[in-house]
Amino acid sequence: MIYFDNNATTAIEPTAVDAMQPFLREHYANPSSGTTFARHTRQAVARAREQVAALLGCEPGEVIFTSGGTEADNAAIFSATQIHPDRKHLVTAATEHDAVLNHCAWLEANHGYEVTRVAVNRDGVPDLAELAAAIRPGQTALVSVMAANNETGVCAPVAQAAALAEENGVLFHTDAVQMAGKVPLRLASTAIHYLAISGHKFHAPKGIGALFVSKRVRFQPMLLGGGQESHRRAGTENVPHVVALGQAAACALRHLEMHEAGEDPVRTLRDAFETGLRALLPGVEINGAGAPRTPNTTSVRIPGAPAEGMLILLDQQGICCSAGSACNTGALHPSHVLAAMGRSPEEARECLRFSFSRFNTDGEIQAALPVIAAAADKMRRLR
Ligand code: PLP
């Protein structure tokens, strides 16, 4: 099997599995307990918080563990709307993940909010001038713009967007689920107030993530109950997964530091894939090619080869990739991300996403390319 679907989820880093094992077996104490037995567990959670903070470039006290990216996004929106109950306007981008879009839509449908969804250009980048014009000082509760898109890898100028929001006294959230672990982050030097990450996108298990909350802003918890996470997220911590998240963060940081000066091997793989595909299939188009992108993602349109058929043929050959977002698998409607980038429904149906990780090899790229080209030829002939 060749796994090129790392934006859907990733294989767990082996050292992260090792790190969590003792917390599934012998160290099962509740970290909130006052016993000596619990001390080790508590220390492990504190260490994981430091590891995640190091990956994000923030302070450990600014990290709240969550059940994943969806919860972190929802908690940020919830917090902002509760802190400013009188502000009934939200700004987001047309290409956001459903974890943000659907919460905004729910507030709009049921709670009297007005939502401005800022358009993106043909490369998928939201327009900063439009964003600035959309912000209503004193009325906008939150600006939420994703750092990197899950379907295309296109990165938004979130540092500038956050600065714009802050200048206007508005809270700023970013969904960095597809950026964390792939691109260095230094949150302390930005105006970002809230930021969501998800462990399973960078080699930690599923069901664990974190929300960064800047120490400069207030936070209203969404989950109420016990005093865990410094009263910001009630519920006994998922200690084994928290530990694994910390270990995966430490590995990702090492990978990023090692390659920051030179070429990132994941980018080299992705670029080799794109070059190879273009050579084999002239006419292939890369979505968002003109914008900064995460180094691991390529969204390609193969004219004349519908993605649905391609997915079946590639799956038969043991190649995993996806059409649009994996979260939308099974849905035949074309991706809202590609539509926002100006793709017609027919064009969007010919788009495939290949997403790589540091566990992929050049051998896999070279093995997959002719298989993809043959599948595309077959689809074109069938047409
Ligand atoms: N945000 C983005 C950009 C994502 O790609 C995903 C998952 O695909 C999520 C949020 C949701 O994260 P989780 O699966 O951890 O809830």
GROMACS .gro file of C-alpha atoms and ligand atoms in nm:
model
  399
    1MET     CA    1   0.000   0.000   0.000
    2ILE     CA    2   0.122   0.350  -0.082
    3TYR     CA    3  -0.026   0.607   0.152
    4PHE     CA    4  -0.057   0.955   0.002
    5ASP     CA    5  -0.351   1.070   0.216
    6ASN     CA    6  -0.173   1.231   0.508
    7ASN     CA    7  -0.407   1.530   0.525
    8ALA     CA    8  -0.686   1.284   0.612
    9THR     CA    9  -0.478   1.127   0.885
   10THR     CA   10  -0.123   1.010   0.946
   11ALA     CA   11   0.048   0.697   1.072
   12ILE     CA   12   0.137   0.727   1.439
   13GLU     CA   13   0.501   0.808   1.507
   14PRO     CA   14   0.649   0.486   1.658
   15THR     CA   15   0.813   0.674   1.947
   16ALA     CA   16   0.474   0.830   2.026
   17VAL     CA   17   0.325   0.480   2.056
   18ASP     CA   18   0.614   0.385   2.285
   19ALA     CA   19   0.568   0.700   2.493
   20MET     CA   20   0.198   0.638   2.553
   21GLN     CA   21   0.224   0.265   2.637
   22PRO     CA   22   0.318   0.305   3.007
   23PHE     CA   23   0.019   0.536   3.052
   24LEU     CA   24  -0.215   0.268   2.919
   25ARG     CA   25  -0.064   0.006   3.147
   26GLU     CA   26   0.100   0.095   3.477
   27HIS     CA   27   0.066   0.477   3.501
   28TYR     CA   28  -0.311   0.499   3.497
   29ALA     CA   29  -0.348   0.749   3.785
   30ASN     CA   30  -0.579   1.045   3.745
   31PRO     CA   31  -0.347   1.346   3.707
   32SER     CA   32  -0.578   1.554   3.929
   33SER     CA   33  -0.535   1.312   4.219
   34GLY     CA   34  -0.323   1.419   4.513
   35THR     CA   35  -0.153   1.080   4.551
   36THR     CA   36   0.213   1.007   4.500
   37PHE     CA   37   0.101   0.756   4.233
   38ALA     CA   38  -0.046   1.046   4.031
   39ARG     CA   39   0.267   1.258   4.038
   40HIS     CA   40   0.426   1.080   3.741
   41THR     CA   41   0.110   1.115   3.533
   42ARG     CA   42   0.082   1.483   3.619
   43GLN     CA   43   0.443   1.541   3.526
   44ALA     CA   44   0.391   1.363   3.195
   45VAL     CA   45   0.098   1.592   3.109
   46ALA     CA   46   0.308   1.896   3.202
   47ARG     CA   47   0.593   1.775   2.983
   48ALA     CA   48   0.359   1.716   2.689
   49ARG     CA   49   0.228   2.070   2.732
   50GLU     CA   50   0.585   2.200   2.710
   51GLN     CA   51   0.649   1.993   2.397
   52VAL     CA   52   0.335   2.123   2.224
   53ALA     CA   53   0.419   2.480   2.331
   54ALA     CA   54   0.768   2.439   2.181
   55LEU     CA   55   0.613   2.330   1.849
   56LEU     CA   56   0.381   2.632   1.851
   57GLY     CA   57   0.635   2.882   1.979
   58CYS     CA   58   0.422   2.982   2.276
   59GLU     CA   59   0.416   2.934   2.654
   60PRO     CA   60   0.298   2.601   2.804
   61GLY     CA   61   0.027   2.787   2.997
   62GLU     CA   62  -0.123   2.893   2.664
   63VAL     CA   63  -0.193   2.531   2.556
   64ILE     CA   64  -0.525   2.362   2.635
   65PHE     CA   65  -0.557   1.994   2.540
   66THR     CA   66  -0.875   1.907   2.350
   67SER     CA   67  -1.024   1.602   2.181
   68GLY     CA   68  -0.896   1.723   1.843
   69GLY     CA   69  -0.917   1.997   1.585
   70THR     CA   70  -1.296   2.011   1.569
   71GLU     CA   71  -1.329   2.072   1.942
   72ALA     CA   72  -1.050   2.331   1.939
   73ASP     CA   73  -1.216   2.526   1.654
   74ASN     CA   74  -1.556   2.509   1.825
   75ALA     CA   75  -1.410   2.613   2.161
   76ALA     CA   76  -1.246   2.920   2.003
   77ILE     CA   77  -1.567   3.034   1.833
   78PHE     CA   78  -1.770   2.961   2.147
   79SER     CA   79  -1.528   3.158   2.363
   80ALA     CA   80  -1.525   3.464   2.138
   81THR     CA   81  -1.904   3.475   2.108
   82GLN     CA   82  -1.948   3.438   2.486
   83ILE     CA   83  -1.689   3.702   2.569
   84HIS     CA   84  -1.865   3.950   2.341
   85PRO     CA   85  -2.234   3.848   2.359
   86ASP     CA   86  -2.338   4.186   2.219
   87ARG     CA   87  -2.131   4.144   1.902
   88LYS     CA   88  -2.336   3.951   1.649
   89HIS     CA   89  -2.101   3.950   1.351
   90LEU     CA   90  -1.837   3.697   1.249
   91VAL     CA   91  -1.578   3.708   0.971
   92THR     CA   92  -1.439   3.392   0.817
   93ALA     CA   93  -1.319   3.271   0.477
   94ALA     CA   94  -1.513   3.081   0.211
   95THR     CA   95  -1.262   2.792   0.211
   96GLU     CA   96  -1.264   2.708   0.584
   97HIS     CA   97  -1.306   2.358   0.721
   98ASP     CA   98  -1.657   2.254   0.824
   99ALA     CA   99  -1.546   2.266   1.189
  100VAL     CA  100  -1.550   2.645   1.153
  101LEU     CA  101  -1.803   2.693   0.874
  102ASN     CA  102  -2.075   2.484   1.032
  103HIS     CA  103  -2.045   2.648   1.374
  104CYS     CA  104  -2.070   2.990   1.207
  105ALA     CA  105  -2.367   2.875   0.997
  106TRP     CA  106  -2.540   2.742   1.310
  107LEU     CA  107  -2.496   3.075   1.487
  108GLU     CA  108  -2.629   3.248   1.178
  109ALA     CA  109  -2.934   3.021   1.146
  110ASN     CA  110  -3.025   3.003   1.513
  111HIS     CA  111  -2.874   3.288   1.710
  112GLY     CA  112  -2.908   3.602   1.500
  113TYR     CA  113  -2.546   3.625   1.386
  114GLU     CA  114  -2.438   3.771   1.056
  115VAL     CA  115  -2.143   3.591   0.897
  116THR     CA  116  -1.916   3.747   0.634
  117ARG     CA  117  -1.737   3.479   0.433
  118VAL     CA  118  -1.442   3.650   0.268
  119ALA     CA  119  -1.375   3.538  -0.089
  120VAL     CA  120  -1.045   3.387  -0.201
  121ASN     CA  121  -0.853   3.446  -0.524
  122ARG     CA  122  -0.795   3.177  -0.789
  123ASP     CA  123  -0.505   3.045  -0.584
  124GLY     CA  124  -0.724   3.010  -0.275
  125VAL     CA  125  -0.580   3.301  -0.076
  126PRO     CA  126  -0.829   3.524   0.108
  127ASP     CA  127  -0.810   3.887   0.014
  128LEU     CA  128  -0.668   4.096   0.301
  129ALA     CA  129  -0.830   4.417   0.180
  130GLU     CA  130  -1.169   4.245   0.173
  131LEU     CA  131  -1.100   4.103   0.518
  132ALA     CA  132  -1.010   4.446   0.653
  133ALA     CA  133  -1.327   4.592   0.502
  134ALA     CA  134  -1.537   4.312   0.654
  135ILE     CA  135  -1.427   4.376   1.013
  136ARG     CA  136  -1.675   4.590   1.206
  137PRO     CA  137  -1.510   4.732   1.519
  138GLY     CA  138  -1.739   4.690   1.818
  139GLN     CA  139  -1.965   4.451   1.627
  140THR     CA  140  -1.742   4.166   1.506
  141ALA     CA  141  -1.692   3.902   1.775
  142LEU     CA  142  -1.430   3.697   1.590
  143VAL     CA  143  -1.227   3.674   1.272
  144SER     CA  144  -1.146   3.310   1.190
  145VAL     CA  145  -0.914   3.237   0.896
  146MET     CA  146  -0.748   2.899   0.847
  147ALA     CA  147  -0.369   2.885   0.833
  148ALA     CA  148  -0.347   2.611   0.570
  149ASN     CA  149  -0.624   2.457   0.366
  150ASN     CA  150  -0.684   2.083   0.404
  151GLU     CA  151  -0.765   2.028   0.035
  152THR     CA  152  -0.500   2.239  -0.134
  153GLY     CA  153  -0.239   2.317   0.133
  154VAL     CA  154  -0.275   2.686   0.041
  155CYS     CA  155  -0.155   2.907   0.327
  156ALA     CA  156  -0.329   3.231   0.423
  157PRO     CA  157  -0.147   3.543   0.550
  158VAL     CA  158  -0.275   3.479   0.902
  159ALA     CA  159  -0.015   3.690   1.082
  160GLN     CA  160  -0.129   3.996   0.883
  161ALA     CA  161  -0.496   3.902   0.921
  162ALA     CA  162  -0.448   3.868   1.298
  163ALA     CA  163  -0.279   4.207   1.315
  164LEU     CA  164  -0.571   4.361   1.125
  165ALA     CA  165  -0.819   4.206   1.370
  166GLU     CA  166  -0.620   4.321   1.672
  167GLU     CA  167  -0.591   4.678   1.539
  168ASN     CA  168  -0.970   4.681   1.536
  169GLY     CA  169  -1.008   4.528   1.882
  170VAL     CA  170  -1.140   4.198   1.744
  171LEU     CA  171  -1.043   3.845   1.851
  172PHE     CA  172  -0.863   3.633   1.588
  173HIS     CA  173  -0.870   3.254   1.556
  174THR     CA  174  -0.687   3.033   1.308
  175ASP     CA  175  -0.739   2.667   1.227
  176ALA     CA  176  -0.380   2.547   1.195
  177VAL     CA  177  -0.473   2.178   1.187
  178GLN     CA  178  -0.303   2.133   0.848
  179MET     CA  179  -0.008   2.358   0.926
  180ALA     CA  180   0.117   2.246   1.266
  181GLY     CA  181   0.411   2.010   1.235
  182LYS     CA  182   0.466   2.101   0.868
  183VAL     CA  183   0.567   2.466   0.888
  184PRO     CA  184   0.751   2.635   1.179
  185LEU     CA  185   0.517   2.838   1.402
  186ARG     CA  186   0.621   3.118   1.638
  187LEU     CA  187   0.298   3.231   1.795
  188ALA     CA  188   0.461   3.454   2.057
  189SER     CA  189   0.556   3.700   1.783
  190THR     CA  190   0.209   3.718   1.626
  191ALA     CA  191  -0.125   3.880   1.710
  192ILE     CA  192  -0.304   3.544   1.687
  193HIS     CA  193  -0.534   3.494   1.987
  194TYR     CA  194  -0.664   3.139   1.934
  195LEU     CA  195  -0.517   2.855   1.724
  196ALA     CA  196  -0.638   2.497   1.676
  197ILE     CA  197  -0.424   2.189   1.610
  198SER     CA  198  -0.503   1.819   1.576
  199GLY     CA  199  -0.264   1.539   1.670
  200HIS     CA  200  -0.361   1.288   1.403
  201LYS     CA  201  -0.247   1.522   1.126
  202PHE     CA  202   0.113   1.507   1.249
  203HIS     CA  203   0.168   1.149   1.362
  204ALA     CA  204  -0.010   1.148   1.701
  205PRO     CA  205  -0.324   0.938   1.760
  206LYS     CA  206  -0.675   1.045   1.660
  207GLY     CA  207  -0.891   1.212   1.922
  208ILE     CA  208  -0.633   1.447   2.068
  209GLY     CA  209  -0.552   1.807   1.983
  210ALA     CA  210  -0.496   2.142   2.141
  211LEU     CA  211  -0.616   2.499   2.146
  212PHE     CA  212  -0.366   2.779   2.189
  213VAL     CA  213  -0.514   3.068   2.384
  214SER     CA  214  -0.291   3.373   2.401
  215LYS     CA  215  -0.226   3.488   2.757
  216ARG     CA  216  -0.322   3.836   2.631
  217VAL     CA  217  -0.691   3.748   2.586
  218ARG     CA  218  -0.977   3.607   2.787
  219PHE     CA  219  -1.117   3.261   2.733
  220GLN     CA  220  -1.464   3.129   2.813
  221PRO     CA  221  -1.462   2.747   2.833
  222MET     CA  222  -1.710   2.549   2.627
  223LEU     CA  223  -1.692   2.241   2.853
  224LEU     CA  224  -1.786   2.308   3.214
  225GLY     CA  225  -1.726   2.070   3.500
  226GLY     CA  226  -1.405   1.996   3.687
  227GLY     CA  227  -1.110   2.230   3.711
  228GLN     CA  228  -0.882   2.051   3.461
  229GLU     CA  229  -0.668   2.248   3.216
  230SER     CA  230  -0.663   2.541   3.461
  231HIS     CA  231  -1.044   2.559   3.450
  232ARG     CA  232  -1.043   2.600   3.072
  233ARG     CA  233  -1.151   2.251   2.960
  234ALA     CA  234  -1.331   2.027   3.206
  235GLY     CA  235  -1.291   1.650   3.193
  236THR     CA  236  -1.021   1.408   3.302
  237GLU     CA  237  -0.728   1.437   3.064
  238ASN     CA  238  -0.673   1.165   2.804
  239VAL     CA  239  -0.325   1.109   2.945
  240PRO     CA  240  -0.191   0.845   2.700
  241HIS     CA  241  -0.295   1.054   2.402
  242VAL     CA  242  -0.169   1.375   2.559
  243VAL     CA  243   0.170   1.209   2.608
  244ALA     CA  244   0.169   1.082   2.250
  245LEU     CA  245   0.076   1.429   2.124
  246GLY     CA  246   0.372   1.573   2.312
  247GLN     CA  247   0.609   1.316   2.166
  248ALA     CA  248   0.475   1.369   1.813
  249ALA     CA  249   0.516   1.745   1.860
  250ALA     CA  250   0.877   1.695   1.972
  251CYS     CA  251   0.950   1.477   1.666
  252ALA     CA  252   0.783   1.726   1.431
  253LEU     CA  253   0.983   2.010   1.581
  254ARG     CA  254   1.309   1.818   1.537
  255HIS     CA  255   1.215   1.751   1.175
  256LEU     CA  256   1.134   2.119   1.116
  257GLU     CA  257   1.451   2.247   1.286
  258MET     CA  258   1.668   2.000   1.099
  259HIS     CA  259   1.531   2.113   0.766
  260GLU     CA  260   1.457   2.480   0.824
  261ALA     CA  261   1.788   2.594   0.679
  262GLY     CA  262   1.792   2.355   0.384
  263GLU     CA  263   1.538   2.171   0.175
  264ASP     CA  264   1.254   1.993   0.352
  265PRO     CA  265   1.253   1.629   0.232
  266VAL     CA  266   0.872   1.624   0.230
  267ARG     CA  267   0.870   1.927  -0.001
  268THR     CA  268   1.127   1.750  -0.221
  269LEU     CA  269   0.894   1.449  -0.247
  270ARG     CA  270   0.593   1.666  -0.325
  271ASP     CA  271   0.782   1.865  -0.588
  272ALA     CA  272   0.917   1.546  -0.748
  273PHE     CA  273   0.561   1.414  -0.759
  274GLU     CA  274   0.429   1.729  -0.928
  275THR     CA  275   0.716   1.741  -1.179
  276GLY     CA  276   0.675   1.371  -1.258
  277LEU     CA  277   0.299   1.397  -1.297
  278ARG     CA  278   0.326   1.698  -1.529
  279ALA     CA  279   0.577   1.510  -1.745
  280LEU     CA  280   0.356   1.202  -1.770
  281LEU     CA  281   0.025   1.383  -1.805
  282PRO     CA  282   0.061   1.713  -1.992
  283GLY     CA  283  -0.231   1.941  -1.909
  284VAL     CA  284  -0.234   1.857  -1.539
  285GLU     CA  285  -0.316   2.164  -1.331
  286ILE     CA  286  -0.205   2.225  -0.972
  287ASN     CA  287  -0.463   2.404  -0.759
  288GLY     CA  288  -0.312   2.693  -0.566
  289ALA     CA  289   0.023   2.664  -0.744
  290GLY     CA  290   0.069   3.040  -0.736
  291ALA     CA  291   0.027   3.068  -0.358
  292PRO     CA  292   0.243   2.964  -0.063
  293ARG     CA  293   0.148   2.604   0.018
  294THR     CA  294   0.229   2.357   0.293
  295PRO     CA  295   0.519   2.141   0.172
  296ASN     CA  296   0.327   1.814   0.184
  297THR     CA  297   0.011   1.880  -0.020
  298THR     CA  298  -0.078   1.883  -0.386
  299SER     CA  299  -0.424   1.919  -0.529
  300VAL     CA  300  -0.420   1.832  -0.898
  301ARG     CA  301  -0.675   1.851  -1.175
  302ILE     CA  302  -0.634   1.584  -1.439
  303PRO     CA  303  -0.859   1.702  -1.724
  304GLY     CA  304  -1.077   1.425  -1.859
  305ALA     CA  305  -1.024   1.193  -1.561
  306PRO     CA  306  -1.307   1.212  -1.303
  307ALA     CA  307  -1.176   1.178  -0.949
  308GLU     CA  308  -1.439   0.925  -0.845
  309GLY     CA  309  -1.319   0.674  -1.104
  310MET     CA  310  -0.955   0.758  -1.041
  311LEU     CA  311  -0.998   0.686  -0.670
  312ILE     CA  312  -1.138   0.340  -0.746
  313LEU     CA  313  -0.861   0.255  -0.993
  314LEU     CA  314  -0.587   0.382  -0.762
  315ASP     CA  315  -0.739   0.203  -0.464
  316GLN     CA  316  -0.731  -0.122  -0.665
  317GLN     CA  317  -0.359  -0.060  -0.717
  318GLY     CA  318  -0.304   0.007  -0.345
  319ILE     CA  319  -0.263   0.385  -0.370
  320CYS     CA  320  -0.448   0.595  -0.112
  321CYS     CA  321  -0.533   0.955  -0.194
  322SER     CA  322  -0.854   1.153  -0.189
  323ALA     CA  323  -1.092   1.365  -0.389
  324GLY     CA  324  -1.135   1.694  -0.208
  325SER     CA  325  -1.156   1.664   0.167
  326ALA     CA  326  -1.169   1.322   0.335
  327CYS     CA  327  -1.422   1.464   0.578
  328ASN     CA  328  -1.659   1.488   0.280
  329THR     CA  329  -1.599   1.136   0.150
  330GLY     CA  330  -1.917   0.984   0.019
  331ALA     CA  331  -2.059   1.323  -0.072
  332LEU     CA  332  -2.075   1.371  -0.445
  333HIS     CA  333  -2.113   1.747  -0.438
  334PRO     CA  334  -1.798   1.924  -0.555
  335SER     CA  335  -1.567   2.075  -0.298
  336HIS     CA  336  -1.662   2.421  -0.166
  337VAL     CA  337  -1.290   2.501  -0.155
  338LEU     CA  338  -1.235   2.442  -0.526
  339ALA     CA  339  -1.561   2.620  -0.608
  340ALA     CA  340  -1.446   2.924  -0.410
  341MET     CA  341  -1.123   2.916  -0.616
  342GLY     CA  342  -1.328   2.947  -0.933
  343ARG     CA  343  -1.334   2.582  -1.039
  344SER     CA  344  -1.652   2.479  -1.220
  345PRO     CA  345  -1.830   2.170  -1.076
  346GLU     CA  346  -1.696   1.966  -1.373
  347GLU     CA  347  -1.337   2.081  -1.312
  348ALA     CA  348  -1.364   2.023  -0.939
  349ARG     CA  349  -1.478   1.665  -1.004
  350GLU     CA  350  -1.147   1.605  -1.184
  351CYS     CA  351  -0.937   1.707  -0.883
  352LEU     CA  352  -0.743   1.470  -0.660
  353ARG     CA  353  -0.550   1.545  -0.342
  354PHE     CA  354  -0.220   1.374  -0.273
  355SER     CA  355  -0.072   1.452   0.068
  356PHE     CA  356   0.266   1.324   0.182
  357SER     CA  357   0.454   1.285   0.509
  358ARG     CA  358   0.807   1.224   0.624
  359PHE     CA  359   0.725   0.852   0.623
  360ASN     CA  360   0.691   0.852   0.243
  361THR     CA  361   0.984   0.775   0.014
  362ASP     CA  362   1.097   0.871  -0.333
  363GLY     CA  363   1.058   0.505  -0.426
  364GLU     CA  364   0.687   0.533  -0.354
  365ILE     CA  365   0.660   0.848  -0.567
  366GLN     CA  366   0.836   0.679  -0.860
  367ALA     CA  367   0.621   0.366  -0.822
  368ALA     CA  368   0.294   0.559  -0.801
  369LEU     CA  369   0.346   0.802  -1.091
  370PRO     CA  370   0.309   0.553  -1.380
  371VAL     CA  371   0.012   0.390  -1.204
  372ILE     CA  372  -0.162   0.728  -1.177
  373ALA     CA  373  -0.082   0.808  -1.541
  374ALA     CA  374  -0.220   0.469  -1.654
  375ALA     CA  375  -0.537   0.521  -1.450
  376ALA     CA  376  -0.584   0.866  -1.604
  377ASP     CA  377  -0.538   0.722  -1.955
  378LYS     CA  378  -0.796   0.456  -1.879
  379MET     CA  379  -1.047   0.710  -1.746
  380ARG     CA  380  -0.997   0.929  -2.052
  381ARG     CA  381  -1.047   0.633  -2.285
  382LEU     CA  382  -1.365   0.531  -2.099
  383ARG     CA  383  -1.502   0.877  -2.161
  384PLP     N1  384  -0.961   2.156   1.050
  384PLP     C1  385  -0.901   2.109   0.941
  384PLP     C2  386  -0.836   2.206   0.846
  384PLP     C3  387  -0.896   1.972   0.915
  384PLP     O1  388  -0.837   1.927   0.805
  384PLP     C4  389  -0.959   1.883   1.005
  384PLP     C5  390  -0.965   1.739   0.979
  384PLP     O2  391  -0.966   1.695   0.866
  384PLP     C6  392  -1.019   1.938   1.121
  384PLP     C7  393  -1.019   2.073   1.139
  384PLP     C8  394  -1.083   1.850   1.224
  384PLP     O3  395  -0.984   1.792   1.305
  384PLP     P1  396  -1.019   1.661   1.391
  384PLP     O4  397  -1.030   1.549   1.293
  384PLP     O5  398  -0.904   1.645   1.485
  384PLP     O6  399  -1.144   1.691   1.464
   0.00000   0.00000   0.00000
